[in-house]
Amino acid sequence: MRKLILSLALLGFTALPVAAQSIGGTYTVAGTNFDGSAYGGEATITLTSGTTCTIHWETGGSSSDGICMRNDDAFSAGYVMEKDIGLVVYKVEEDGSLHGLWTIAGKEGNGTEVLTPKK
């Protein structure tokens, strides 16, 4: 019984930091625009709580800022780029990369984006 309690405690202790803290850091960005053209750059995710964060992108000669949140293997961010409001939804992969789709309010279509952690 003691081993079971210790095992459960260790699982709970290790699972929470991985879910919340492993998302912060600097990432290489590779994406496609609505028309399929490619872009690249860098994104920085800064934790603001156990589940929320801020994100800053420098891509294709422009920058944007947003608020983000993680829930298990789902990671999403709302952002502002110039006067446009956008949304991106990623899946957190086992290797720490984020694979997602993004869109801009009032526009038809979506783009793709992969964030790869810088080591």
mmCIF file of N, CA and C in Angstrom:
data_model
loop_
_atom_site.group_PDB
_atom_site.id
_atom_site.type_symbol
_atom_site.label_atom_id
_atom_site.label_comp_id
_atom_site.label_asym_id
_atom_site.label_seq_id
_atom_site.Cartn_x
_atom_site.Cartn_y
_atom_site.Cartn_z
ATOM 1 N N MET A 1 0.829 -1.193 0.000
ATOM 2 C CA MET A 1 0.000 0.000 0.000
ATOM 3 C C MET A 1 0.876 1.261 0.000
ATOM 4 N N ARG A 2 1.934 1.229 0.802
ATOM 5 C CA ARG A 2 2.837 2.376 0.881
ATOM 6 C C ARG A 2 3.492 2.657 -0.469
ATOM 7 N N LYS A 3 3.888 1.585 -1.185
ATOM 8 C CA LYS A 3 4.488 1.746 -2.513
ATOM 9 C C LYS A 3 3.488 2.356 -3.493
ATOM 10 N N LEU A 4 2.234 1.932 -3.415
ATOM 11 C CA LEU A 4 1.201 2.469 -4.291
ATOM 12 C C LEU A 4 1.009 3.962 -4.048
ATOM 13 N N ILE A 5 0.931 4.363 -2.799
ATOM 14 C CA ILE A 5 0.764 5.784 -2.473
ATOM 15 C C ILE A 5 1.969 6.581 -2.939
ATOM 16 N N LEU A 6 3.173 6.063 -2.720
ATOM 17 C CA LEU A 6 4.385 6.749 -3.158
ATOM 18 C C LEU A 6 4.410 6.854 -4.679
ATOM 19 N N SER A 7 4.026 5.780 -5.379
ATOM 20 C CA SER A 7 3.991 5.808 -6.847
ATOM 21 C C SER A 7 3.003 6.844 -7.362
ATOM 22 N N LEU A 8 1.817 6.890 -6.778
ATOM 23 C CA LEU A 8 0.820 7.879 -7.197
ATOM 24 C C LEU A 8 1.300 9.296 -6.915
ATOM 25 N N ALA A 9 1.941 9.494 -5.781
ATOM 26 C CA ALA A 9 2.465 10.822 -5.445
ATOM 27 C C ALA A 9 3.537 11.242 -6.436
ATOM 28 N N LEU A 10 4.417 10.326 -6.810
ATOM 29 C CA LEU A 10 5.458 10.649 -7.778
ATOM 30 C C LEU A 10 4.881 10.945 -9.152
ATOM 31 N N LEU A 11 3.879 10.184 -9.570
ATOM 32 C CA LEU A 11 3.226 10.455 -10.853
ATOM 33 C C LEU A 11 2.594 11.836 -10.856
ATOM 34 N N GLY A 12 1.896 12.183 -9.814
ATOM 35 C CA GLY A 12 1.279 13.501 -9.724
ATOM 36 C C GLY A 12 2.307 14.604 -9.688
ATOM 37 N N PHE A 13 3.410 14.370 -9.008
ATOM 38 C CA PHE A 13 4.463 15.385 -8.890
ATOM 39 C C PHE A 13 5.136 15.634 -10.230
ATOM 40 N N THR A 14 5.383 14.580 -10.998
ATOM 41 C CA THR A 14 6.071 14.771 -12.267
ATOM 42 C C THR A 14 5.138 15.196 -13.384
ATOM 43 N N ALA A 15 3.872 14.812 -13.339
ATOM 44 C CA ALA A 15 2.959 15.142 -14.438
ATOM 45 C C ALA A 15 2.615 16.621 -14.470
ATOM 46 N N LEU A 16 2.426 17.255 -13.338
ATOM 47 C CA LEU A 16 2.037 18.661 -13.313
ATOM 48 C C LEU A 16 3.106 19.585 -13.890
ATOM 49 N N PRO A 17 4.379 19.509 -13.467
ATOM 50 C CA PRO A 17 5.361 20.403 -14.059
ATOM 51 C C PRO A 17 5.545 20.204 -15.560
ATOM 52 N N VAL A 18 5.486 18.973 -16.045
ATOM 53 C CA VAL A 18 5.644 18.743 -17.476
ATOM 54 C C VAL A 18 4.530 19.439 -18.235
ATOM 55 N N ALA A 19 3.300 19.319 -17.781
ATOM 56 C CA ALA A 19 2.166 19.921 -18.468
ATOM 57 C C ALA A 19 2.247 21.436 -18.466
ATOM 58 N N ALA A 20 2.658 22.023 -17.360
ATOM 59 C CA ALA A 20 2.628 23.473 -17.254
ATOM 60 C C ALA A 20 3.934 24.123 -17.692
ATOM 61 N N GLN A 21 5.048 23.624 -17.220
ATOM 62 C CA GLN A 21 6.296 24.347 -17.387
ATOM 63 C C GLN A 21 7.061 24.029 -18.661
ATOM 64 N N SER A 22 6.878 22.857 -19.242
ATOM 65 C CA SER A 22 7.698 22.497 -20.392
ATOM 66 C C SER A 22 7.365 23.334 -21.627
ATOM 67 N N ILE A 23 6.296 24.080 -21.606
ATOM 68 C CA ILE A 23 5.877 24.845 -22.775
ATOM 69 C C ILE A 23 6.650 26.161 -22.924
ATOM 70 N N GLY A 24 7.181 26.706 -21.839
ATOM 71 C CA GLY A 24 7.892 27.986 -21.909
ATOM 72 C C GLY A 24 9.220 27.864 -22.629
ATOM 73 N N GLY A 25 9.629 28.952 -23.315
ATOM 74 C CA GLY A 25 10.925 28.964 -23.980
ATOM 75 C C GLY A 25 10.865 29.610 -25.346
ATOM 76 N N THR A 26 11.952 29.408 -26.087
ATOM 77 C CA THR A 26 12.084 29.982 -27.423
ATOM 78 C C THR A 26 11.954 28.869 -28.462
ATOM 79 N N TYR A 27 11.243 29.176 -29.532
ATOM 80 C CA TYR A 27 10.932 28.198 -30.570
ATOM 81 C C TYR A 27 11.293 28.739 -31.953
ATOM 82 N N THR A 28 11.689 27.836 -32.834
ATOM 83 C CA THR A 28 11.832 28.148 -34.249
ATOM 84 C C THR A 28 10.453 27.989 -34.883
ATOM 85 N N VAL A 29 10.066 28.940 -35.717
ATOM 86 C CA VAL A 29 8.748 28.928 -36.362
ATOM 87 C C VAL A 29 8.896 28.568 -37.839
ATOM 88 N N ALA A 30 8.079 27.628 -38.304
ATOM 89 C CA ALA A 30 7.970 27.307 -39.733
ATOM 90 C C ALA A 30 6.486 27.225 -40.042
ATOM 91 N N GLY A 31 6.040 28.053 -40.981
ATOM 92 C CA GLY A 31 4.611 28.073 -41.262
ATOM 93 C C GLY A 31 4.286 28.314 -42.711
ATOM 94 N N THR A 32 2.972 28.231 -42.989
ATOM 95 C CA THR A 32 2.472 28.577 -44.313
ATOM 96 C C THR A 32 1.335 29.584 -44.162
ATOM 97 N N ASN A 33 1.300 30.529 -45.081
ATOM 98 C CA ASN A 33 0.231 31.525 -45.126
ATOM 99 C C ASN A 33 -1.014 30.931 -45.776
ATOM 100 N N PHE A 34 -2.088 31.709 -45.819
ATOM 101 C CA PHE A 34 -3.347 31.263 -46.435
ATOM 102 C C PHE A 34 -3.134 30.792 -47.875
ATOM 103 N N ASP A 35 -2.231 31.454 -48.604
ATOM 104 C CA ASP A 35 -1.986 31.113 -50.006
ATOM 105 C C ASP A 35 -0.975 29.980 -50.187
ATOM 106 N N GLY A 36 -0.472 29.412 -49.078
ATOM 107 C CA GLY A 36 0.483 28.312 -49.148
ATOM 108 C C GLY A 36 1.941 28.727 -49.137
ATOM 109 N N SER A 37 2.210 30.042 -49.239
ATOM 110 C CA SER A 37 3.601 30.490 -49.199
ATOM 111 C C SER A 37 4.177 30.280 -47.790
ATOM 112 N N ALA A 38 5.471 30.017 -47.754
ATOM 113 C CA ALA A 38 6.136 29.689 -46.490
ATOM 114 C C ALA A 38 6.659 30.937 -45.778
ATOM 115 N N TYR A 39 6.744 30.850 -44.464
ATOM 116 C CA TYR A 39 7.392 31.878 -43.659
ATOM 117 C C TYR A 39 8.118 31.201 -42.504
ATOM 118 N N GLY A 40 9.005 31.926 -41.892
ATOM 119 C CA GLY A 40 9.748 31.397 -40.754
ATOM 120 C C GLY A 40 10.029 32.490 -39.760
ATOM 121 N N GLY A 41 10.602 32.114 -38.635
ATOM 122 C CA GLY A 41 10.944 33.095 -37.624
ATOM 123 C C GLY A 41 11.160 32.453 -36.277
ATOM 124 N N GLU A 42 10.800 33.203 -35.254
ATOM 125 C CA GLU A 42 11.019 32.765 -33.887
ATOM 126 C C GLU A 42 9.838 33.175 -33.017
ATOM 127 N N ALA A 43 9.519 32.338 -32.037
ATOM 128 C CA ALA A 43 8.463 32.640 -31.071
ATOM 129 C C ALA A 43 9.018 32.417 -29.667
ATOM 130 N N THR A 44 8.569 33.250 -28.746
ATOM 131 C CA THR A 44 8.957 33.107 -27.344
ATOM 132 C C THR A 44 7.698 32.995 -26.503
ATOM 133 N N ILE A 45 7.633 31.928 -25.710
ATOM 134 C CA ILE A 45 6.508 31.688 -24.809
ATOM 135 C C ILE A 45 6.993 31.908 -23.383
ATOM 136 N N THR A 46 6.275 32.776 -22.662
ATOM 137 C CA THR A 46 6.622 33.096 -21.277
ATOM 138 C C THR A 46 5.460 32.717 -20.377
ATOM 139 N N LEU A 47 5.718 31.852 -19.404
ATOM 140 C CA LEU A 47 4.663 31.424 -18.487
ATOM 141 C C LEU A 47 4.218 32.578 -17.600
ATOM 142 N N THR A 48 2.908 32.699 -17.388
ATOM 143 C CA THR A 48 2.366 33.703 -16.468
ATOM 144 C C THR A 48 1.626 33.054 -15.303
ATOM 145 N N SER A 49 1.325 31.741 -15.431
ATOM 146 C CA SER A 49 0.732 30.956 -14.351
ATOM 147 C C SER A 49 0.945 29.489 -14.689
ATOM 148 N N GLY A 50 0.327 28.600 -13.941
ATOM 149 C CA GLY A 50 0.471 27.178 -14.202
ATOM 150 C C GLY A 50 -0.147 26.729 -15.506
ATOM 151 N N THR A 51 -1.082 27.493 -16.059
ATOM 152 C CA THR A 51 -1.742 27.104 -17.310
ATOM 153 C C THR A 51 -1.732 28.202 -18.368
ATOM 154 N N THR A 52 -1.400 29.429 -18.011
ATOM 155 C CA THR A 52 -1.448 30.529 -18.979
ATOM 156 C C THR A 52 -0.064 31.086 -19.268
ATOM 157 N N CYS A 53 0.026 31.796 -20.395
ATOM 158 C CA CYS A 53 1.311 32.340 -20.824
ATOM 159 C C CYS A 53 1.083 33.500 -21.791
ATOM 160 N N THR A 54 2.165 34.153 -22.124
ATOM 161 C CA THR A 54 2.157 35.120 -23.218
ATOM 162 C C THR A 54 3.046 34.550 -24.320
ATOM 163 N N ILE A 55 2.773 34.971 -25.547
ATOM 164 C CA ILE A 55 3.567 34.508 -26.685
ATOM 165 C C ILE A 55 3.892 35.702 -27.575
ATOM 166 N N HIS A 56 5.115 35.727 -28.072
ATOM 167 C CA HIS A 56 5.564 36.788 -28.973
ATOM 168 C C HIS A 56 6.188 36.120 -30.188
ATOM 169 N N TRP A 57 5.715 36.501 -31.386
ATOM 170 C CA TRP A 57 6.251 35.974 -32.638
ATOM 171 C C TRP A 57 7.019 37.066 -33.368
ATOM 172 N N GLU A 58 8.112 36.697 -33.990
ATOM 173 C CA GLU A 58 8.842 37.513 -34.967
ATOM 174 C C GLU A 58 8.919 36.657 -36.216
ATOM 175 N N THR A 59 8.041 36.944 -37.188
ATOM 176 C CA THR A 59 7.975 36.119 -38.392
ATOM 177 C C THR A 59 7.784 36.977 -39.628
ATOM 178 N N GLY A 60 8.450 36.602 -40.696
ATOM 179 C CA GLY A 60 8.244 37.241 -41.990
ATOM 180 C C GLY A 60 8.325 38.756 -41.960
ATOM 181 N N GLY A 61 9.189 39.319 -41.123
ATOM 182 C CA GLY A 61 9.337 40.761 -41.046
ATOM 183 C C GLY A 61 8.290 41.463 -40.201
ATOM 184 N N SER A 62 7.418 40.719 -39.519
ATOM 185 C CA SER A 62 6.424 41.343 -38.652
ATOM 186 C C SER A 62 6.462 40.685 -37.269
ATOM 187 N N SER A 63 5.823 41.361 -36.331
ATOM 188 C CA SER A 63 5.754 40.788 -34.983
ATOM 189 C C SER A 63 4.312 40.815 -34.502
ATOM 190 N N SER A 64 4.008 39.908 -33.588
ATOM 191 C CA SER A 64 2.681 39.870 -32.989
ATOM 192 C C SER A 64 2.794 39.332 -31.576
ATOM 193 N N ASP A 65 1.801 39.672 -30.759
ATOM 194 C CA ASP A 65 1.790 39.276 -29.363
ATOM 195 C C ASP A 65 0.433 38.685 -29.021
ATOM 196 N N GLY A 66 0.446 37.735 -28.082
ATOM 197 C CA GLY A 66 -0.803 37.123 -27.690
ATOM 198 C C GLY A 66 -0.773 36.538 -26.299
ATOM 199 N N ILE A 67 -1.924 36.046 -25.920
ATOM 200 C CA ILE A 67 -2.090 35.323 -24.668
ATOM 201 C C ILE A 67 -2.326 33.868 -25.050
ATOM 202 N N CYS A 68 -1.797 32.957 -24.233
ATOM 203 C CA CYS A 68 -1.906 31.547 -24.582
ATOM 204 C C CYS A 68 -2.255 30.704 -23.366
ATOM 205 N N MET A 69 -2.674 29.471 -23.672
ATOM 206 C CA MET A 69 -3.094 28.561 -22.616
ATOM 207 C C MET A 69 -2.892 27.134 -23.073
ATOM 208 N N ARG A 70 -2.517 26.289 -22.122
ATOM 209 C CA ARG A 70 -2.349 24.863 -22.415
ATOM 210 C C ARG A 70 -3.347 24.043 -21.622
ATOM 211 N N ASN A 71 -3.887 23.010 -22.275
ATOM 212 C CA ASN A 71 -4.745 22.033 -21.624
ATOM 213 C C ASN A 71 -4.352 20.666 -22.179
ATOM 214 N N ASP A 72 -3.622 19.892 -21.391
ATOM 215 C CA ASP A 72 -3.091 18.595 -21.814
ATOM 216 C C ASP A 72 -2.264 18.768 -23.088
ATOM 217 N N ASP A 73 -2.671 18.116 -24.206
ATOM 218 C CA ASP A 73 -1.873 18.250 -25.422
ATOM 219 C C ASP A 73 -2.428 19.312 -26.373
ATOM 220 N N ALA A 74 -3.352 20.131 -25.876
ATOM 221 C CA ALA A 74 -3.876 21.254 -26.665
ATOM 222 C C ALA A 74 -3.244 22.550 -26.164
ATOM 223 N N PHE A 75 -2.824 23.385 -27.098
ATOM 224 C CA PHE A 75 -2.224 24.674 -26.771
ATOM 225 C C PHE A 75 -2.820 25.685 -27.729
ATOM 226 N N SER A 76 -3.354 26.782 -27.216
ATOM 227 C CA SER A 76 -3.980 27.774 -28.085
ATOM 228 C C SER A 76 -3.528 29.166 -27.706
ATOM 229 N N ALA A 77 -3.629 30.065 -28.676
ATOM 230 C CA ALA A 77 -3.250 31.458 -28.441
ATOM 231 C C ALA A 77 -4.148 32.375 -29.256
ATOM 232 N N GLY A 78 -4.595 33.439 -28.621
ATOM 233 C CA GLY A 78 -5.243 34.532 -29.311
ATOM 234 C C GLY A 78 -4.184 35.612 -29.480
ATOM 235 N N TYR A 79 -4.158 36.279 -30.618
ATOM 236 C CA TYR A 79 -3.088 37.242 -30.862
ATOM 237 C C TYR A 79 -3.582 38.443 -31.660
ATOM 238 N N VAL A 80 -2.779 39.481 -31.619
ATOM 239 C CA VAL A 80 -3.024 40.689 -32.400
ATOM 240 C C VAL A 80 -1.787 40.939 -33.256
ATOM 241 N N MET A 81 -2.016 41.146 -34.562
ATOM 242 C CA MET A 81 -0.939 41.484 -35.493
ATOM 243 C C MET A 81 -1.406 42.692 -36.283
ATOM 244 N N GLU A 82 -0.792 43.833 -36.010
ATOM 245 C CA GLU A 82 -1.246 45.117 -36.530
ATOM 246 C C GLU A 82 -2.686 45.330 -36.074
ATOM 247 N N LYS A 83 -3.666 45.393 -36.999
ATOM 248 C CA LYS A 83 -5.069 45.585 -36.603
ATOM 249 C C LYS A 83 -5.866 44.287 -36.634
ATOM 250 N N ASP A 84 -5.208 43.176 -36.992
ATOM 251 C CA ASP A 84 -5.911 41.903 -37.116
ATOM 252 C C ASP A 84 -5.881 41.124 -35.808
ATOM 253 N N ILE A 85 -6.989 40.427 -35.528
ATOM 254 C CA ILE A 85 -7.087 39.541 -34.374
ATOM 255 C C ILE A 85 -7.097 38.118 -34.908
ATOM 256 N N GLY A 86 -6.268 37.268 -34.311
ATOM 257 C CA GLY A 86 -6.161 35.901 -34.799
ATOM 258 C C GLY A 86 -6.223 34.869 -33.697
ATOM 259 N N LEU A 87 -6.320 33.624 -34.129
ATOM 260 C CA LEU A 87 -6.362 32.489 -33.222
ATOM 261 C C LEU A 87 -5.518 31.372 -33.816
ATOM 262 N N VAL A 88 -4.721 30.732 -32.967
ATOM 263 C CA VAL A 88 -3.961 29.562 -33.389
ATOM 264 C C VAL A 88 -4.196 28.448 -32.374
ATOM 265 N N VAL A 89 -4.395 27.232 -32.881
ATOM 266 C CA VAL A 89 -4.601 26.065 -32.031
ATOM 267 C C VAL A 89 -3.554 25.021 -32.421
ATOM 268 N N TYR A 90 -2.773 24.607 -31.437
ATOM 269 C CA TYR A 90 -1.700 23.643 -31.666
ATOM 270 C C TYR A 90 -1.978 22.341 -30.924
ATOM 271 N N LYS A 91 -1.356 21.273 -31.409
ATOM 272 C CA LYS A 91 -1.268 20.021 -30.665
ATOM 273 C C LYS A 91 0.168 19.926 -30.164
ATOM 274 N N VAL A 92 0.324 19.663 -28.868
ATOM 275 C CA VAL A 92 1.657 19.507 -28.281
ATOM 276 C C VAL A 92 2.107 18.080 -28.544
ATOM 277 N N GLU A 93 3.196 17.941 -29.278
ATOM 278 C CA GLU A 93 3.720 16.620 -29.621
ATOM 279 C C GLU A 93 4.667 16.125 -28.525
ATOM 280 N N GLU A 94 4.948 14.822 -28.520
ATOM 281 C CA GLU A 94 5.816 14.233 -27.498
ATOM 282 C C GLU A 94 7.220 14.816 -27.496
ATOM 283 N N ASP A 95 7.712 15.265 -28.662
ATOM 284 C CA ASP A 95 9.053 15.837 -28.733
ATOM 285 C C ASP A 95 9.092 17.303 -28.292
ATOM 286 N N GLY A 96 7.944 17.854 -27.860
ATOM 287 C CA GLY A 96 7.876 19.242 -27.405
ATOM 288 C C GLY A 96 7.513 20.239 -28.484
ATOM 289 N N SER A 97 7.436 19.786 -29.730
ATOM 290 C CA SER A 97 7.043 20.696 -30.802
ATOM 291 C C SER A 97 5.531 20.918 -30.759
ATOM 292 N N LEU A 98 5.103 22.027 -31.338
ATOM 293 C CA LEU A 98 3.695 22.411 -31.390
ATOM 294 C C LEU A 98 3.288 22.469 -32.859
ATOM 295 N N HIS A 99 2.254 21.715 -33.252
ATOM 296 C CA HIS A 99 1.787 21.678 -34.637
ATOM 297 C C HIS A 99 0.380 22.257 -34.674
ATOM 298 N N GLY A 100 0.191 23.329 -35.472
ATOM 299 C CA GLY A 100 -1.101 23.974 -35.417
ATOM 300 C C GLY A 100 -1.620 24.574 -36.693
ATOM 301 N N LEU A 101 -2.848 25.080 -36.560
ATOM 302 C CA LEU A 101 -3.533 25.833 -37.599
ATOM 303 C C LEU A 101 -3.877 27.197 -37.038
ATOM 304 N N TRP A 102 -3.778 28.241 -37.882
ATOM 305 C CA TRP A 102 -4.113 29.588 -37.430
ATOM 306 C C TRP A 102 -5.044 30.249 -38.433
ATOM 307 N N THR A 103 -5.747 31.244 -37.928
ATOM 308 C CA THR A 103 -6.637 32.014 -38.786
ATOM 309 C C THR A 103 -6.710 33.450 -38.277
ATOM 310 N N ILE A 104 -7.325 34.296 -39.069
ATOM 311 C CA ILE A 104 -7.517 35.706 -38.722
ATOM 312 C C ILE A 104 -9.010 35.995 -38.807
ATOM 313 N N ALA A 105 -9.534 36.711 -37.825
ATOM 314 C CA ALA A 105 -10.960 37.025 -37.766
ATOM 315 C C ALA A 105 -11.422 37.685 -39.064
ATOM 316 N N GLY A 106 -12.535 37.196 -39.599
ATOM 317 C CA GLY A 106 -13.141 37.779 -40.790
ATOM 318 C C GLY A 106 -12.509 37.370 -42.107
ATOM 319 N N LYS A 107 -11.486 36.518 -42.080
ATOM 320 C CA LYS A 107 -10.822 36.089 -43.315
ATOM 321 C C LYS A 107 -11.160 34.630 -43.586
ATOM 322 N N GLU A 108 -11.187 34.268 -44.839
ATOM 323 C CA GLU A 108 -11.464 32.898 -45.255
ATOM 324 C C GLU A 108 -10.169 32.098 -45.267
ATOM 325 N N GLY A 109 -10.182 30.907 -44.682
ATOM 326 C CA GLY A 109 -9.036 30.015 -44.752
ATOM 327 C C GLY A 109 -8.232 29.946 -43.471
ATOM 328 N N ASN A 110 -7.103 29.269 -43.599
ATOM 329 C CA ASN A 110 -6.198 29.137 -42.466
ATOM 330 C C ASN A 110 -4.776 28.902 -42.962
ATOM 331 N N GLY A 111 -3.841 29.103 -42.062
ATOM 332 C CA GLY A 111 -2.454 28.785 -42.317
ATOM 333 C C GLY A 111 -2.030 27.668 -41.374
ATOM 334 N N THR A 112 -0.817 27.194 -41.550
ATOM 335 C CA THR A 112 -0.272 26.167 -40.671
ATOM 336 C C THR A 112 0.965 26.713 -39.971
ATOM 337 N N GLU A 113 1.306 26.113 -38.846
ATOM 338 C CA GLU A 113 2.498 26.563 -38.138
ATOM 339 C C GLU A 113 3.034 25.456 -37.257
ATOM 340 N N VAL A 114 4.357 25.306 -37.266
ATOM 341 C CA VAL A 114 5.039 24.379 -36.378
ATOM 342 C C VAL A 114 6.051 25.168 -35.576
ATOM 343 N N LEU A 115 5.969 25.040 -34.256
ATOM 344 C CA LEU A 115 6.950 25.635 -33.350
ATOM 345 C C LEU A 115 7.841 24.508 -32.842
ATOM 346 N N THR A 116 9.141 24.621 -33.035
ATOM 347 C CA THR A 116 10.099 23.617 -32.595
ATOM 348 C C THR A 116 10.977 24.232 -31.515
ATOM 349 N N PRO A 117 11.047 23.600 -30.335
ATOM 350 C CA PRO A 117 11.856 24.190 -29.252
ATOM 351 C C PRO A 117 13.315 24.342 -29.654
ATOM 352 N N LYS A 118 13.899 25.478 -29.315
ATOM 353 C CA LYS A 118 15.332 25.682 -29.517
ATOM 354 C C LYS A 118 16.053 25.045 -28.340
ATOM 355 N N LYS A 119 17.142 24.395 -28.635
ATOM 356 C CA LYS A 119 17.885 23.725 -27.557
ATOM 357 C C LYS A 119 19.098 24.489 -27.146
#
